[in-house]
Short mmCIF file of C-alpha atoms in Angstrom, two decimals:
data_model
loop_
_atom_site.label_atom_id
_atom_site.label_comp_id
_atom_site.label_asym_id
_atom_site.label_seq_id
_atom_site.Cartn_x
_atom_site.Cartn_y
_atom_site.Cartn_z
CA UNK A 8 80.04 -81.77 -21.86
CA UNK A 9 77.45 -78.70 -21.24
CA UNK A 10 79.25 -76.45 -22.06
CA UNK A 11 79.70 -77.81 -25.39
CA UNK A 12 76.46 -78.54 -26.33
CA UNK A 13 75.31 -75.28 -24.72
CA UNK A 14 72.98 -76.43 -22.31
CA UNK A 15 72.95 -77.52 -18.59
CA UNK A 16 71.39 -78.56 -15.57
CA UNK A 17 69.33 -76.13 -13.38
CA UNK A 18 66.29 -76.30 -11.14
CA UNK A 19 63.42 -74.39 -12.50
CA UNK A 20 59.85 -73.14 -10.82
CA UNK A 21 56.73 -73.08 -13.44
CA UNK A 22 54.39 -72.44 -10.62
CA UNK A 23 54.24 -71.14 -6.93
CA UNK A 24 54.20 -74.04 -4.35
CA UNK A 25 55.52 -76.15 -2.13
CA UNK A 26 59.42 -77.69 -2.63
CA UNK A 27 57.83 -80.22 -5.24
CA UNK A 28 57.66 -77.27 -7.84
CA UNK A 29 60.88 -77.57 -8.30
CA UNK A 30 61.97 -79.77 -10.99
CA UNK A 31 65.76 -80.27 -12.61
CA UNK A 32 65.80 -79.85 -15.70
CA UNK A 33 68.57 -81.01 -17.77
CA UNK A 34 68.37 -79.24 -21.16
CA UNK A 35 68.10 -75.41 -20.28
CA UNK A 36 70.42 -73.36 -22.08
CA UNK A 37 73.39 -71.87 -20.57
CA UNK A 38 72.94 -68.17 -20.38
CA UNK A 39 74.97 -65.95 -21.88
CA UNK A 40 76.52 -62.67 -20.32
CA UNK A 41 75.53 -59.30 -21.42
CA UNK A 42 77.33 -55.68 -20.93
CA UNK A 43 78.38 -55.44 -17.21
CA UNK A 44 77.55 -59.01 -16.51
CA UNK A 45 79.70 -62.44 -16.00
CA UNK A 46 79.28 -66.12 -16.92
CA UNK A 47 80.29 -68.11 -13.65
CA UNK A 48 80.55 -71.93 -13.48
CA UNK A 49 78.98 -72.85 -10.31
CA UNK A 50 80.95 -74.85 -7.84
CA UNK A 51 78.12 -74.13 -4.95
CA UNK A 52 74.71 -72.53 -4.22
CA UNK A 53 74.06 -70.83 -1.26
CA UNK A 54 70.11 -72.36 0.25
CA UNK A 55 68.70 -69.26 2.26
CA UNK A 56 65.30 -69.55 4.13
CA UNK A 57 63.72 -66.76 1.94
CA UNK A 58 64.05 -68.76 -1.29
CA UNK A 59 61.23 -70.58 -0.10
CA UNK A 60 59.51 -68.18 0.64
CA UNK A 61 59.37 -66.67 -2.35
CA UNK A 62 59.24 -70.07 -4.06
CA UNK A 63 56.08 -70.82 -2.38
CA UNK A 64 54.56 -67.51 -3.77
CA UNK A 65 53.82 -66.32 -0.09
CA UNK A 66 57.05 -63.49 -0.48
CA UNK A 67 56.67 -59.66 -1.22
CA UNK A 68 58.27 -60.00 -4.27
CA UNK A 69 57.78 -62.44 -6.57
CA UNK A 70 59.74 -63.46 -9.79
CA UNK A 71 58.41 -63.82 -13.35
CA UNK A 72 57.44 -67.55 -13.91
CA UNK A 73 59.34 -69.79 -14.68
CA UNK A 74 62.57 -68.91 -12.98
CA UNK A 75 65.74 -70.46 -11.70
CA UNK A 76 66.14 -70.05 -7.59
CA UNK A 77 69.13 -69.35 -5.89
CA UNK A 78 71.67 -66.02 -5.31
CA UNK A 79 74.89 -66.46 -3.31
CA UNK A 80 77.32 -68.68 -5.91
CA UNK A 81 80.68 -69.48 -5.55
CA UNK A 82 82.94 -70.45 -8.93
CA UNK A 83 84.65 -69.87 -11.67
CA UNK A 84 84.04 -67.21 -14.24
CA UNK A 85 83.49 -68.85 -17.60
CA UNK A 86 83.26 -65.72 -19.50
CA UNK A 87 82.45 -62.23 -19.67
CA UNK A 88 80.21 -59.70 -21.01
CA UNK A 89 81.51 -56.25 -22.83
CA UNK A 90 83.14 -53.50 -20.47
CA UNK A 91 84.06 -56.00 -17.74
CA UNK A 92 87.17 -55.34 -15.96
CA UNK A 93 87.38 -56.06 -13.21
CA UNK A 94 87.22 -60.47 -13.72
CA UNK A 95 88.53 -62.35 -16.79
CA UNK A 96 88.14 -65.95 -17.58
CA UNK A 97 89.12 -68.57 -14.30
CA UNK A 98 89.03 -66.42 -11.61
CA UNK A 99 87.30 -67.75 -8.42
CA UNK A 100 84.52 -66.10 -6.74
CA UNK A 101 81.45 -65.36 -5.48
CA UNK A 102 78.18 -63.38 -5.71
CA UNK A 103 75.61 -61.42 -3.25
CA UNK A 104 73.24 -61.83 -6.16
CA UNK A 105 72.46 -63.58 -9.99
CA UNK A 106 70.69 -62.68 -12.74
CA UNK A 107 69.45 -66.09 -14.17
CA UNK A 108 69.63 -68.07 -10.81
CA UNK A 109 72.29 -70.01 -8.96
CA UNK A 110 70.59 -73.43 -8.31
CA UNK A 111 71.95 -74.60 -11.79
CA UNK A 112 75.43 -75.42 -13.31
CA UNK A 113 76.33 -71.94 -14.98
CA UNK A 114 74.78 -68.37 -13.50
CA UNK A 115 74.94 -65.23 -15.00
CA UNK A 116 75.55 -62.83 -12.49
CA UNK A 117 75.90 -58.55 -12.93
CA UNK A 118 79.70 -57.95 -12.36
CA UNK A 119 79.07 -55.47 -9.29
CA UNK A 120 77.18 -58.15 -7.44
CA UNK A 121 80.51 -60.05 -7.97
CA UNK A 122 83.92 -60.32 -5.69
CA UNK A 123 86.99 -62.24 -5.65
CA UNK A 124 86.96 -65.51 -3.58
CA UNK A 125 90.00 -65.08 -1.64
CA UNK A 126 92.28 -67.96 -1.48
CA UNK A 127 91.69 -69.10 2.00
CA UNK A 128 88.38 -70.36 1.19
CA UNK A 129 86.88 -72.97 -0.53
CA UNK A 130 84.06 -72.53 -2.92
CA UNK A 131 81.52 -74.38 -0.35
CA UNK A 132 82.83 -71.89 2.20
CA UNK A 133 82.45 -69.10 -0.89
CA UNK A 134 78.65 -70.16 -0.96
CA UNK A 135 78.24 -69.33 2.54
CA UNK A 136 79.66 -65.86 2.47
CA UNK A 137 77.42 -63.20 0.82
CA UNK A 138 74.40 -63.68 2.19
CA UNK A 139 74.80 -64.52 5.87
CA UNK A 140 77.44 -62.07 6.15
CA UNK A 141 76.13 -59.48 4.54
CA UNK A 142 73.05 -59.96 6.19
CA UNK A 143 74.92 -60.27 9.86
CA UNK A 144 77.27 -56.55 9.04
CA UNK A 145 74.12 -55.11 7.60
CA UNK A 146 71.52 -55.84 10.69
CA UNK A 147 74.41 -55.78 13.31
CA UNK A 148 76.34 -52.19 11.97
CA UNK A 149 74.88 -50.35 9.26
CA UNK A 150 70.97 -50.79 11.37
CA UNK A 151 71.93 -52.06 14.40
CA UNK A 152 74.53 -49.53 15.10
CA UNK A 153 76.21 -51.66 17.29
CA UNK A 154 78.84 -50.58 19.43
CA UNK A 155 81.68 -52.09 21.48
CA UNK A 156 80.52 -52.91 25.16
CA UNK A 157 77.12 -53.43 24.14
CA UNK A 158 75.67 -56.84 24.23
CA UNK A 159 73.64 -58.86 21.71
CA UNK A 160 71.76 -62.43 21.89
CA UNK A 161 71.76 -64.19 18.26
CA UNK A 162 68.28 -65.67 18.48
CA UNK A 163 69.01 -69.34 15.88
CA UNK A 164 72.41 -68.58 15.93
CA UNK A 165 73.67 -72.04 14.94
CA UNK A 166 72.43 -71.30 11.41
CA UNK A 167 74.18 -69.41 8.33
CA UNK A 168 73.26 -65.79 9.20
CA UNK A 169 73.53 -66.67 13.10
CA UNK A 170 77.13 -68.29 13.02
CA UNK A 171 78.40 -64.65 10.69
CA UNK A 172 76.24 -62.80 13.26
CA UNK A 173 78.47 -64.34 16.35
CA UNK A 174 81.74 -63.79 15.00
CA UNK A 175 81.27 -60.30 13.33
CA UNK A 176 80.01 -59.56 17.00
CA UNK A 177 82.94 -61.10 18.47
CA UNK A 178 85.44 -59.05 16.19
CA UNK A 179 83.08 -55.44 17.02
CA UNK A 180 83.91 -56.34 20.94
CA UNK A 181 80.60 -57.18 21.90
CA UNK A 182 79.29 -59.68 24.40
CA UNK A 183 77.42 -62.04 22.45
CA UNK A 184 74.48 -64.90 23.38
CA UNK A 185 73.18 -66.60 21.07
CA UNK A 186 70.67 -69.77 20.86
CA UNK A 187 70.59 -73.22 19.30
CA UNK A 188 67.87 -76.08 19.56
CA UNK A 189 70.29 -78.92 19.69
CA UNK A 190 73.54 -79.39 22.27
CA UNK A 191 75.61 -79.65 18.72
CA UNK A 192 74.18 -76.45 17.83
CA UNK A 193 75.23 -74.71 20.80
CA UNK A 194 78.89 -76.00 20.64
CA UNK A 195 78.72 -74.42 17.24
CA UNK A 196 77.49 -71.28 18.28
CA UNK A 197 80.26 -70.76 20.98
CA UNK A 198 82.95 -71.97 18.94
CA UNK A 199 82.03 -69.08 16.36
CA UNK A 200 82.42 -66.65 18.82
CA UNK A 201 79.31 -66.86 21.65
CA UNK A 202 80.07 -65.85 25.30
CA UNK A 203 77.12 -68.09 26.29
CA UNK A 204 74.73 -69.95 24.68
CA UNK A 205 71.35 -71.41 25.35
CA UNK A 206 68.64 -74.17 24.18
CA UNK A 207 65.83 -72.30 22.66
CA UNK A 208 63.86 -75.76 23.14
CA UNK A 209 64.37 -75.44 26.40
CA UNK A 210 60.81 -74.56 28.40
CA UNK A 211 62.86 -71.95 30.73
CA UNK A 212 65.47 -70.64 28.36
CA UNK A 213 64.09 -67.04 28.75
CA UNK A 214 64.64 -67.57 32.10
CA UNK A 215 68.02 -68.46 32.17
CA UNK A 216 68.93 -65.55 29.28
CA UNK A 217 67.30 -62.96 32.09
CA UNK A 218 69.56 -64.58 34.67
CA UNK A 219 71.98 -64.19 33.26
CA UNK A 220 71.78 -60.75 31.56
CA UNK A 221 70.34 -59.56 34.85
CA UNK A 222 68.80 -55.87 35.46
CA UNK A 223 70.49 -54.53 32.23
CA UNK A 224 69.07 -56.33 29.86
CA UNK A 225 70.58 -57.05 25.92
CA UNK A 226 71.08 -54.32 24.04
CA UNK A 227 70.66 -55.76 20.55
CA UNK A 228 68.20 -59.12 19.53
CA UNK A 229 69.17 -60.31 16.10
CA UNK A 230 66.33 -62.50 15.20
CA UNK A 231 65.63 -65.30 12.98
CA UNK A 232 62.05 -66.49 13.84
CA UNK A 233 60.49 -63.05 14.86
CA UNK A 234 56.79 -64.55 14.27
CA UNK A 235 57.66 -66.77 17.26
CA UNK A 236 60.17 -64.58 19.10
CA UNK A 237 59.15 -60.98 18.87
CA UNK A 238 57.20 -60.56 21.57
CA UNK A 239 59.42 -62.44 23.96
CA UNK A 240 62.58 -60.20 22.73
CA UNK A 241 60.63 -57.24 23.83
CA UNK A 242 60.65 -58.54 27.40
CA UNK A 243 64.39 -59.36 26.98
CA UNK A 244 65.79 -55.37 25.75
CA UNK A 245 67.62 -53.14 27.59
CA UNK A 246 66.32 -49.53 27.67
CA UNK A 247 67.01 -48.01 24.12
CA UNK A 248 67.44 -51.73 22.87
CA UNK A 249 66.65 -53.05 19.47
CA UNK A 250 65.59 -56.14 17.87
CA UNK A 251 66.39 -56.44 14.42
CA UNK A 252 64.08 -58.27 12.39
CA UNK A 253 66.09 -60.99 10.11
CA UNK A 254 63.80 -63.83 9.73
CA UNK A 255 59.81 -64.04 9.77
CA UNK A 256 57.41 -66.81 8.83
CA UNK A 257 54.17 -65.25 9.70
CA UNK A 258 52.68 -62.85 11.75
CA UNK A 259 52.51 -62.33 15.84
CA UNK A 260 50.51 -60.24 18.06
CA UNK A 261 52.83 -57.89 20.68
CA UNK A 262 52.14 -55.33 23.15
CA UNK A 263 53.18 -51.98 22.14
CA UNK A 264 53.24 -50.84 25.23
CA UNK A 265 56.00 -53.18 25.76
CA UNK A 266 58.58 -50.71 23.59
CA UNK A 267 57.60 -47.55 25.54
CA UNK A 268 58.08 -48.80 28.75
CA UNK A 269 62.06 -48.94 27.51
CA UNK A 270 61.80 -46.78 24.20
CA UNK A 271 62.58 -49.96 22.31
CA UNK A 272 62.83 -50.10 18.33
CA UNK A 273 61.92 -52.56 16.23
CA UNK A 274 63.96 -52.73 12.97
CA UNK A 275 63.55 -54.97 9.73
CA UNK A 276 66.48 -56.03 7.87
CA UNK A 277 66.03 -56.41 3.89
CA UNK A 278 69.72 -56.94 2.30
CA UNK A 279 68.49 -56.25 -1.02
CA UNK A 280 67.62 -52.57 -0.53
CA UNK A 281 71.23 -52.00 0.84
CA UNK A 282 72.87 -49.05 -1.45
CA UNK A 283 76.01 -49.73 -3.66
CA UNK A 284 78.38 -47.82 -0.92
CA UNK A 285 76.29 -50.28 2.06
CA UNK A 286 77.23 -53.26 -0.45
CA UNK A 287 80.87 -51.66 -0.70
CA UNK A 288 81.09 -51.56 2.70
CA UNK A 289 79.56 -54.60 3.92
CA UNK A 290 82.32 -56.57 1.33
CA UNK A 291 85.06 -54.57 2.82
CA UNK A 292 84.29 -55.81 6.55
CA UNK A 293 84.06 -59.60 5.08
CA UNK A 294 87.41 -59.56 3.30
CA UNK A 295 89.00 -57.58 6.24
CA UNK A 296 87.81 -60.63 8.29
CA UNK A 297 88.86 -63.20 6.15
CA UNK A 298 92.64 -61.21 6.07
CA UNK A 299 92.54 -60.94 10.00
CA UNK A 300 91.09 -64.78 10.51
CA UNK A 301 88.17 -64.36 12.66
CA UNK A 302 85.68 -64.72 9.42
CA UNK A 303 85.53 -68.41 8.88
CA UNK A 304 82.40 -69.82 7.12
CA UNK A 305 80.93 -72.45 8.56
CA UNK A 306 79.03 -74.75 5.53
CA UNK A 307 76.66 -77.16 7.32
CA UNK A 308 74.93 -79.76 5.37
CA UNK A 309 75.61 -80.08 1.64
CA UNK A 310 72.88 -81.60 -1.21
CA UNK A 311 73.58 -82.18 -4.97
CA UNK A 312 71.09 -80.37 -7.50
CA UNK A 313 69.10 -83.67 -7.44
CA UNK A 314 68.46 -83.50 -4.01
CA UNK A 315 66.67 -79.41 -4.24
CA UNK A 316 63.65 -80.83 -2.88
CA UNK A 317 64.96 -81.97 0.20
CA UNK A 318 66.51 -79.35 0.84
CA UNK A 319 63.60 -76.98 0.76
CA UNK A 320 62.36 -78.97 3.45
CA UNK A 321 65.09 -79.34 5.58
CA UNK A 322 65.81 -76.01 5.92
CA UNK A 323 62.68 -74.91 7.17
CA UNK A 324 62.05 -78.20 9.18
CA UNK A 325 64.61 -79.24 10.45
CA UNK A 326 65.45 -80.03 14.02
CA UNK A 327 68.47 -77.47 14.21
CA UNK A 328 71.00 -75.68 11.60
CA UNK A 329 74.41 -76.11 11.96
CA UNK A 330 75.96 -73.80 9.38
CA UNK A 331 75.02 -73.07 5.81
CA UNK A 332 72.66 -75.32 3.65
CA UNK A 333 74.81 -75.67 0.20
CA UNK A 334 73.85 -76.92 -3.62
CA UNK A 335 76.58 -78.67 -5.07
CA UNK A 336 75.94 -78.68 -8.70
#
């Protein structure tokens, strides 16, 4: 029925704000794709912390007003632009990236931002690829320079870029913690691929992670709440450790004393200024997972578009993630 009268369903921002700036709208027009790009019908919408960031107008970057959220879609092409070759017209798959938003019933996406969705997967589990996996190879390999025999602790690892985190860890042969704020959380977290895992609600977690790490220390902290983590992680490193920085809802004070004392780094993690050849190679790792069965999304809880709202606020309050947040158009 949309696509015959040319319009659909998406969620659109008019101002910066909290979750209630975002209203459905039922009469935007479908988008069309230019050179290089693709039409995709949108099965599901990835729901990433950072879109409300950004949403709330607190974010480095900040799109023209009014905009459509929303990056990591999984679907069907509907059409394509001029000099695309690579999809055609009902092929599945999904997208690091859109051009005219993914929380919405059609995207327009650029075709290099694009990959097949291989057969294995479902296009909820497509949703929950690009970003947390991306994110997970990019901060774990291409900054973290992780290497076998090293260990890491996955600080929130129960969520969408924690779970990818755990197994791509797993699969690189490292020994991998990771943390959770509910007792389902941390069954998830060691069924994707955790050695051990503790209760970051816990008063004496830290405790228990230096009791069980003992003189050495962890080598690499990937972390998802570093304004309430970082200086903690600090304490935590091995010598030469770092933390990569993932997630971040405000600032913290540290010591910097506290990285001398074991010539620590401190690394951010942005996905989108990853090269073509990172993006290449971050894809390649994901579908060489999926082919060897150790990559196996883990969708959590699932919202239609009506329900955007809520889950703005769910994902940032929320008593504890259990996979990836997903818009089902």
């Amino acid at each position: 029925m949309a696509a015959t009268r040319n319009v659909m369903r998406a969620v659109r921002v008019f101002e910066f704000g909290g979750p209630e700036v975002l209203k459905l709208q039922s009469d935007v027009v479908i988008p069309s794709p230019k050179e290089h790009q693709v039409l995709i019908k949108v099965h599901a919408c990835g729901v990433n912390p950072v879109e409300t960031y950004i949403r709330s107008g607190t974010y480095a970057r900040k799109p023209a007003l009014p905009y459509t959220p929303g990056t990591d879609v999984a679907g069907v092409i509907e059409s394509v632009g001029e000099h695309v070759t690579a999809f055609k017209k009902g092929d599945k798959v999904f997208t690091t990236d859109t051009i005219s938003g993914g929380y919405a019933e059609y995207a327009v996406a650029a075709a290099n931002r694009v990959f097949p969705l291989p057969d294995k997967l479902d296009f909820k589990q497509g949703a929950a690829l690009a970003v947390p996996y991306f994110t997970a190879y990019r901060a774990l390999c291409q900054k973290g320079r992780a290497r076998a025999g090293e260990s890491v602790l996955v600080h929130g690892a129960s969520g969408g870029v924690g779970i990818a985190t755990c197994q791509i860890a797993r699969a690189c042969g490292l020994k991998v913690l990771g943390t959770a704020g509910t007792e389902e959380g941390m069954n998830t977290v060691l069924r994707n691929g955790a050695h051990q895992a503790f209760n970051h609600r816990e008063a004496n977690y830290i405790s228990k992670i230096k009791e069980y790490t003992g003189m050495e220390g962890v080598d690499i902290i990937i972390e998802m709440l570093s304004n309430i983590n970082l200086a903690t992680d600090l304490q935590l490193l091995s010598c030469g450790g770092r933390v990569m920085i993932v997630g971040c809802r405000g600032p913290i004070e540290i010591n910097p004393r506290d990285t001398m004392s074991k010539e620590s780094s401190i690394i951010g993690v942005g996905l989108f200024l990853a090269t073509e050849e990172e993006r290449r190679e971050c894809a390649t790792a994901v579908f060489d997972g999926i082919e060897a069965g150790w990559l196996k999304p883990a969708v959590g809880s699932e919202y239609p578009l009506e329900k955007v709202v809520k889950a703005h606020e769910d994902i940032i309050h929320c008593s504890g993630a259990r996979g990836k947040m997903v818009l089902v158009p």
